[in-house]
């Protein structure tokens, strides 16, 4: 390993390293509480391909928090998809913060089931130590941390590079999942290079008081943490996103631009959707059309039985970026609202189109089966039965997960 590791504020900033040290022909092992892989926003693929052709810095297309679906840009939630285009990434191992348990395969599948495949076959497979699937141009393996040694020995050959989002260590409330020593031991197990670490405090996923942990992890690995962030200072108070994730009310105060207004709406959406709607209108007028806020408002109305209003707001969330994971769930809930408002035929038409994009989402196929039977479509019902049988095989409880011998028991 080199004598230093780059430490960034947000995960998307890692793109600054891609021109110097791409991921081509290397397996990236990422320690992160969240999987930052989903289809790019409209125009994002074209922008990154154009940047590569012109030799431009891909990080120039990094969007600012917390707006999702910015045309031609990428951010912390989809930068691994951007890495497939701009950084040469083809093989990614995601080590989530949760460990193996009898139902871990179902947990793993659920974590990727809202990622749109665009009609491409994801080829899901399971073995004793991983679930693998192909999404967004990347071969992805989901490996619980206690099974990482086994996975590396059985399934990984060639050069490995590690990446750390420090929120892997603890949740937004500062409750620890792992120790610094545990993380350092797993990274050392990977060998190769530790390319970068990320604080994730701006996005509210790691409380700011734990920023020192980056230096601690680097020291355990015999490295020096080099601060490399380049994003400008946030135009909103640092604790706003943390409050949103915790569901805490935001203090009233001077609001600085549409981003802060959108964040305030997010904090209000569950308890006061009418006020959140006003925040959405004001944020949009200021240039921040927040699909995240529209989605939260729609879900709040749905929970209150206002299905028509809920559907309008859910469709607004989809309109910003129809392939975002948030939009995928908005489409599911919108179809359910349609079933209540307009009956099974129209809901079936909505959900049938969505099922092809979400072949791993069991809830979609179960609902589709019910609607297909209501509409008398035996062919669609049989297709749903077959898909659910496959998903059941993929997610059957693991009898033992901590073995040490070779295991290539992948199956589809």
Tab-separated table of C-alpha atoms in Angstrom, residues 138-406:
chain	number	residue	atom	x	y	z
A	138	UNK	CA	-21.099	-4.157	-13.115
A	139	UNK	CA	-20.655	-7.707	-11.842
A	140	UNK	CA	-21.693	-7.272	-8.203
A	141	UNK	CA	-21.115	-9.667	-5.325
A	142	UNK	CA	-22.772	-8.993	-1.960
A	143	UNK	CA	-20.686	-10.534	0.806
A	144	UNK	CA	-21.373	-10.250	4.570
A	145	UNK	CA	-18.178	-9.204	6.385
A	146	UNK	CA	-17.815	-12.485	8.266
A	147	UNK	CA	-17.802	-14.354	4.930
A	148	UNK	CA	-15.319	-12.071	3.156
A	149	UNK	CA	-12.251	-14.284	3.718
A	150	UNK	CA	-14.067	-17.234	2.207
A	151	UNK	CA	-15.273	-15.199	-0.764
A	152	UNK	CA	-11.825	-13.800	-1.522
A	153	UNK	CA	-10.287	-17.270	-1.411
A	154	UNK	CA	-12.905	-18.915	-3.616
A	155	UNK	CA	-14.161	-16.255	-6.019
A	156	UNK	CA	-11.545	-13.506	-6.413
A	157	UNK	CA	-8.343	-13.728	-8.388
A	158	UNK	CA	-6.123	-10.910	-9.544
A	159	UNK	CA	-5.570	-7.460	-8.122
A	160	UNK	CA	-7.867	-6.055	-5.424
A	161	UNK	CA	-8.442	-2.445	-4.389
A	162	UNK	CA	-10.464	-1.461	-1.307
A	163	UNK	CA	-12.773	1.499	-0.713
A	164	UNK	CA	-14.273	2.611	2.622
A	165	UNK	CA	-17.294	4.709	3.439
A	166	UNK	CA	-16.854	5.331	7.158
A	167	UNK	CA	-20.585	5.136	7.824
A	168	UNK	CA	-19.970	1.363	7.638
A	169	UNK	CA	-18.772	1.584	11.241
A	170	UNK	CA	-21.896	3.125	12.790
A	171	UNK	CA	-25.377	4.395	12.057
A	172	UNK	CA	-26.647	7.982	11.915
A	173	UNK	CA	-27.220	7.999	15.670
A	174	UNK	CA	-23.632	7.029	16.414
A	175	UNK	CA	-24.479	3.451	17.396
A	176	UNK	CA	-21.513	1.249	16.435
A	177	UNK	CA	-21.801	-1.817	14.236
A	178	UNK	CA	-18.078	-2.503	14.042
A	179	UNK	CA	-14.812	-1.363	15.587
A	180	UNK	CA	-11.936	0.354	13.839
A	181	UNK	CA	-9.827	-2.749	14.432
A	182	UNK	CA	-12.435	-4.992	12.774
A	183	UNK	CA	-12.547	-2.772	9.680
A	184	UNK	CA	-8.764	-2.514	9.461
A	185	UNK	CA	-8.424	-6.299	9.706
A	186	UNK	CA	-10.894	-6.838	6.856
A	187	UNK	CA	-9.167	-4.267	4.648
A	188	UNK	CA	-5.799	-5.883	5.343
A	189	UNK	CA	-7.349	-9.214	4.385
A	190	UNK	CA	-8.091	-7.825	0.927
A	191	UNK	CA	-4.462	-6.944	0.285
A	192	UNK	CA	-3.666	-4.541	-2.521
A	193	UNK	CA	-4.423	-0.843	-2.309
A	194	UNK	CA	-6.836	1.151	-0.157
A	195	UNK	CA	-7.838	3.767	-2.712
A	196	UNK	CA	-10.051	6.088	-0.669
A	197	UNK	CA	-12.136	6.700	2.434
A	198	UNK	CA	-15.250	8.842	2.787
A	199	UNK	CA	-16.608	10.671	5.849
A	200	UNK	CA	-20.293	10.865	4.767
A	201	UNK	CA	-21.004	13.623	7.288
A	202	UNK	CA	-22.356	16.137	4.740
A	203	UNK	CA	-24.951	13.604	3.644
A	204	UNK	CA	-25.978	12.921	7.247
A	205	UNK	CA	-24.936	9.274	7.316
A	206	UNK	CA	-22.141	9.716	9.870
A	207	UNK	CA	-22.453	12.136	12.795
A	208	UNK	CA	-19.841	14.855	12.498
A	209	UNK	CA	-18.339	14.132	15.897
A	210	UNK	CA	-16.953	10.859	14.526
A	211	UNK	CA	-14.828	12.381	11.764
A	212	UNK	CA	-11.639	11.412	13.596
A	213	UNK	CA	-12.390	7.787	12.807
A	214	UNK	CA	-10.942	8.227	9.307
A	215	UNK	CA	-7.529	9.049	10.723
A	216	UNK	CA	-7.873	6.146	13.167
A	217	UNK	CA	-8.599	3.597	10.418
A	218	UNK	CA	-5.700	4.864	8.316
A	219	UNK	CA	-3.337	4.657	11.295
A	220	UNK	CA	-4.350	1.021	11.964
A	221	UNK	CA	-3.287	0.260	8.389
A	222	UNK	CA	-0.019	2.155	8.682
A	223	UNK	CA	-1.254	4.952	6.416
A	224	UNK	CA	-1.666	8.699	6.620
A	225	UNK	CA	-5.132	10.070	5.836
A	226	UNK	CA	-4.804	12.873	3.289
A	227	UNK	CA	-7.808	15.192	3.079
A	228	UNK	CA	-8.703	15.414	-0.608
A	229	UNK	CA	-12.240	16.826	-0.694
A	230	UNK	CA	-12.915	19.437	-3.332
A	231	UNK	CA	-16.653	20.099	-3.050
A	232	UNK	CA	-17.538	23.657	-2.009
A	233	UNK	CA	-18.966	24.383	1.415
A	234	UNK	CA	-22.581	23.331	1.766
A	235	UNK	CA	-25.210	26.053	1.343
A	236	UNK	CA	-27.230	24.605	4.221
A	237	UNK	CA	-26.493	23.894	7.888
A	238	UNK	CA	-24.344	20.785	8.256
A	239	UNK	CA	-26.804	18.979	10.536
A	240	UNK	CA	-29.884	19.256	8.316
A	241	UNK	CA	-29.468	15.974	6.449
A	242	UNK	CA	-28.574	14.180	9.651
A	243	UNK	CA	-31.825	15.467	11.170
A	244	UNK	CA	-33.766	14.327	8.099
A	245	UNK	CA	-32.342	10.799	8.354
A	246	UNK	CA	-33.165	10.685	12.059
A	247	UNK	CA	-36.691	11.983	11.488
A	248	UNK	CA	-36.117	14.895	13.852
A	249	UNK	CA	-37.835	18.270	13.392
A	250	UNK	CA	-35.665	21.028	11.990
A	251	UNK	CA	-35.229	24.274	13.893
A	252	UNK	CA	-36.744	27.336	12.290
A	253	UNK	CA	-34.220	29.799	11.017
A	254	UNK	CA	-32.950	31.639	8.008
A	255	UNK	CA	-33.283	29.527	4.888
A	256	UNK	CA	-30.561	29.651	2.267
A	257	UNK	CA	-31.831	28.673	-1.167
A	258	UNK	CA	-33.951	25.861	-2.532
A	259	UNK	CA	-31.838	23.042	-1.126
A	260	UNK	CA	-32.565	24.021	2.461
A	261	UNK	CA	-36.253	24.482	1.668
A	262	UNK	CA	-36.365	20.968	0.178
A	263	UNK	CA	-34.659	19.552	3.261
A	264	UNK	CA	-37.135	21.287	5.506
A	265	UNK	CA	-39.924	19.734	3.473
A	266	UNK	CA	-38.398	16.288	3.913
A	267	UNK	CA	-38.421	16.739	7.671
A	268	UNK	CA	-42.098	17.794	7.540
A	269	UNK	CA	-43.453	15.326	4.995
A	270	UNK	CA	-44.553	12.547	7.343
A	271	UNK	CA	-46.272	14.736	9.920
A	272	UNK	CA	-47.431	17.708	7.813
A	273	UNK	CA	-47.614	16.883	4.095
A	274	UNK	CA	-49.418	20.145	3.312
A	275	UNK	CA	-46.452	22.155	4.600
A	276	UNK	CA	-44.101	19.817	2.771
A	277	UNK	CA	-46.003	20.494	-0.462
A	278	UNK	CA	-45.423	24.208	0.009
A	279	UNK	CA	-41.729	23.535	0.530
A	280	UNK	CA	-41.646	21.506	-2.677
A	281	UNK	CA	-43.216	24.358	-4.664
A	282	UNK	CA	-40.792	26.895	-3.197
A	283	UNK	CA	-37.772	24.677	-3.767
A	284	UNK	CA	-38.799	24.019	-7.371
A	285	UNK	CA	-39.246	27.741	-7.952
A	286	UNK	CA	-35.682	28.231	-6.687
A	287	UNK	CA	-34.346	25.609	-9.133
A	288	UNK	CA	-34.427	22.502	-6.927
A	289	UNK	CA	-37.083	20.057	-8.079
A	290	UNK	CA	-36.721	17.349	-5.465
A	291	UNK	CA	-37.945	13.877	-6.417
A	292	UNK	CA	-37.055	12.712	-2.908
A	293	UNK	CA	-39.432	15.258	-1.387
A	294	UNK	CA	-42.195	14.476	-3.896
A	295	UNK	CA	-41.874	10.797	-3.029
A	296	UNK	CA	-42.062	11.450	0.717
A	297	UNK	CA	-45.182	13.576	0.236
A	298	UNK	CA	-46.808	10.856	-1.876
A	299	UNK	CA	-46.081	8.177	0.716
A	300	UNK	CA	-47.517	10.397	3.477
A	301	UNK	CA	-50.790	10.851	1.574
A	302	UNK	CA	-50.943	7.127	0.765
A	303	UNK	CA	-50.613	6.268	4.457
A	304	UNK	CA	-53.550	8.608	5.160
A	305	UNK	CA	-55.741	6.975	2.507
A	306	UNK	CA	-55.498	9.896	0.050
A	307	UNK	CA	-54.661	7.662	-2.874
A	308	UNK	CA	-55.423	10.110	-5.676
A	309	UNK	CA	-53.236	12.846	-4.206
A	310	UNK	CA	-50.607	10.241	-3.346
A	311	UNK	CA	-50.504	9.054	-6.958
A	312	UNK	CA	-50.054	12.596	-8.244
A	313	UNK	CA	-47.020	13.171	-6.010
A	314	UNK	CA	-45.556	9.727	-6.677
A	315	UNK	CA	-45.770	10.405	-10.400
A	316	UNK	CA	-44.021	13.730	-9.826
A	317	UNK	CA	-41.158	11.810	-8.201
A	318	UNK	CA	-40.982	9.502	-11.218
A	319	UNK	CA	-41.017	12.414	-13.680
A	320	UNK	CA	-37.676	13.745	-12.408
A	321	UNK	CA	-35.766	10.509	-13.028
A	322	UNK	CA	-37.833	7.460	-13.878
A	323	UNK	CA	-35.053	4.883	-13.324
A	324	UNK	CA	-33.918	6.031	-9.901
A	325	UNK	CA	-34.459	3.414	-7.171
A	326	UNK	CA	-36.718	5.885	-5.407
A	327	UNK	CA	-38.734	6.246	-8.634
A	328	UNK	CA	-39.019	2.470	-8.905
A	329	UNK	CA	-40.671	2.298	-5.501
A	330	UNK	CA	-42.825	5.308	-6.366
A	331	UNK	CA	-44.069	3.437	-9.439
A	332	UNK	CA	-44.938	0.404	-7.313
A	333	UNK	CA	-46.920	2.512	-4.875
A	334	UNK	CA	-48.546	4.431	-7.719
A	335	UNK	CA	-49.780	1.160	-9.244
A	336	UNK	CA	-51.212	0.149	-5.887
A	337	UNK	CA	-53.014	3.483	-5.686
A	338	UNK	CA	-54.374	2.883	-9.181
A	339	UNK	CA	-55.720	-0.505	-8.076
A	340	UNK	CA	-57.697	1.244	-5.341
A	341	UNK	CA	-58.846	4.096	-7.557
A	342	UNK	CA	-59.407	2.504	-10.975
A	343	UNK	CA	-59.507	-1.232	-10.441
A	344	UNK	CA	-57.213	-4.154	-11.301
A	345	UNK	CA	-57.083	-3.774	-15.095
A	346	UNK	CA	-55.301	-0.409	-15.111
A	347	UNK	CA	-53.114	-1.344	-12.176
A	348	UNK	CA	-52.109	-4.547	-13.956
A	349	UNK	CA	-51.038	-2.566	-17.027
A	350	UNK	CA	-48.882	-0.262	-14.881
A	351	UNK	CA	-47.258	-3.073	-12.948
A	352	UNK	CA	-46.709	-5.341	-15.966
A	353	UNK	CA	-44.439	-2.725	-17.537
A	354	UNK	CA	-42.541	-2.286	-14.280
A	355	UNK	CA	-41.993	-6.001	-13.606
A	356	UNK	CA	-39.667	-6.308	-16.606
A	357	UNK	CA	-37.401	-3.645	-15.103
A	358	UNK	CA	-37.449	-5.139	-11.600
A	359	UNK	CA	-37.057	-8.901	-12.068
A	360	UNK	CA	-35.644	-9.289	-8.536
A	361	UNK	CA	-38.455	-7.537	-6.636
A	362	UNK	CA	-40.645	-10.278	-5.195
A	363	UNK	CA	-43.334	-7.858	-3.976
A	364	UNK	CA	-43.900	-6.675	-7.553
A	365	UNK	CA	-44.339	-10.229	-8.809
A	366	UNK	CA	-46.667	-11.195	-5.979
A	367	UNK	CA	-48.902	-8.191	-6.665
A	368	UNK	CA	-48.703	-8.836	-10.401
A	369	UNK	CA	-49.843	-12.433	-9.842
A	370	UNK	CA	-52.881	-11.264	-7.882
A	371	UNK	CA	-53.779	-8.682	-10.525
A	372	UNK	CA	-53.201	-11.121	-13.397
A	373	UNK	CA	-55.579	-13.621	-11.841
A	374	UNK	CA	-58.160	-10.876	-11.303
A	375	UNK	CA	-57.851	-9.904	-14.977
A	376	UNK	CA	-57.946	-13.521	-16.206
A	377	UNK	CA	-54.429	-13.355	-17.697
A	378	UNK	CA	-53.241	-16.907	-17.047
A	379	UNK	CA	-49.999	-16.427	-18.988
A	380	UNK	CA	-48.904	-13.471	-16.848
A	381	UNK	CA	-49.917	-15.317	-13.680
A	382	UNK	CA	-47.785	-18.295	-14.717
A	383	UNK	CA	-44.844	-15.980	-15.469
A	384	UNK	CA	-45.183	-14.485	-11.979
A	385	UNK	CA	-45.292	-17.978	-10.442
A	386	UNK	CA	-42.068	-18.932	-12.224
A	387	UNK	CA	-40.301	-15.750	-11.182
A	388	UNK	CA	-41.364	-16.135	-7.544
A	389	UNK	CA	-40.162	-19.756	-7.530
A	390	UNK	CA	-36.721	-18.579	-8.711
A	391	UNK	CA	-36.573	-15.861	-6.073
A	392	UNK	CA	-37.586	-18.366	-3.401
A	393	UNK	CA	-34.702	-20.633	-4.420
A	394	UNK	CA	-32.270	-17.733	-4.305
A	395	UNK	CA	-33.358	-16.632	-0.848
A	396	UNK	CA	-33.869	-19.939	0.933
A	397	UNK	CA	-32.338	-19.874	4.426
A	398	UNK	CA	-28.645	-20.655	4.608
A	399	UNK	CA	-28.107	-23.773	6.727
A	400	UNK	CA	-24.466	-22.881	7.419
A	401	UNK	CA	-22.570	-19.751	6.438
A	402	UNK	CA	-19.258	-19.941	8.235
A	403	UNK	CA	-17.558	-22.903	6.543
A	404	UNK	CA	-13.974	-22.669	5.399
A	405	UNK	CA	-13.769	-25.028	2.444
A	406	UNK	CA	-14.099	-24.073	-1.249
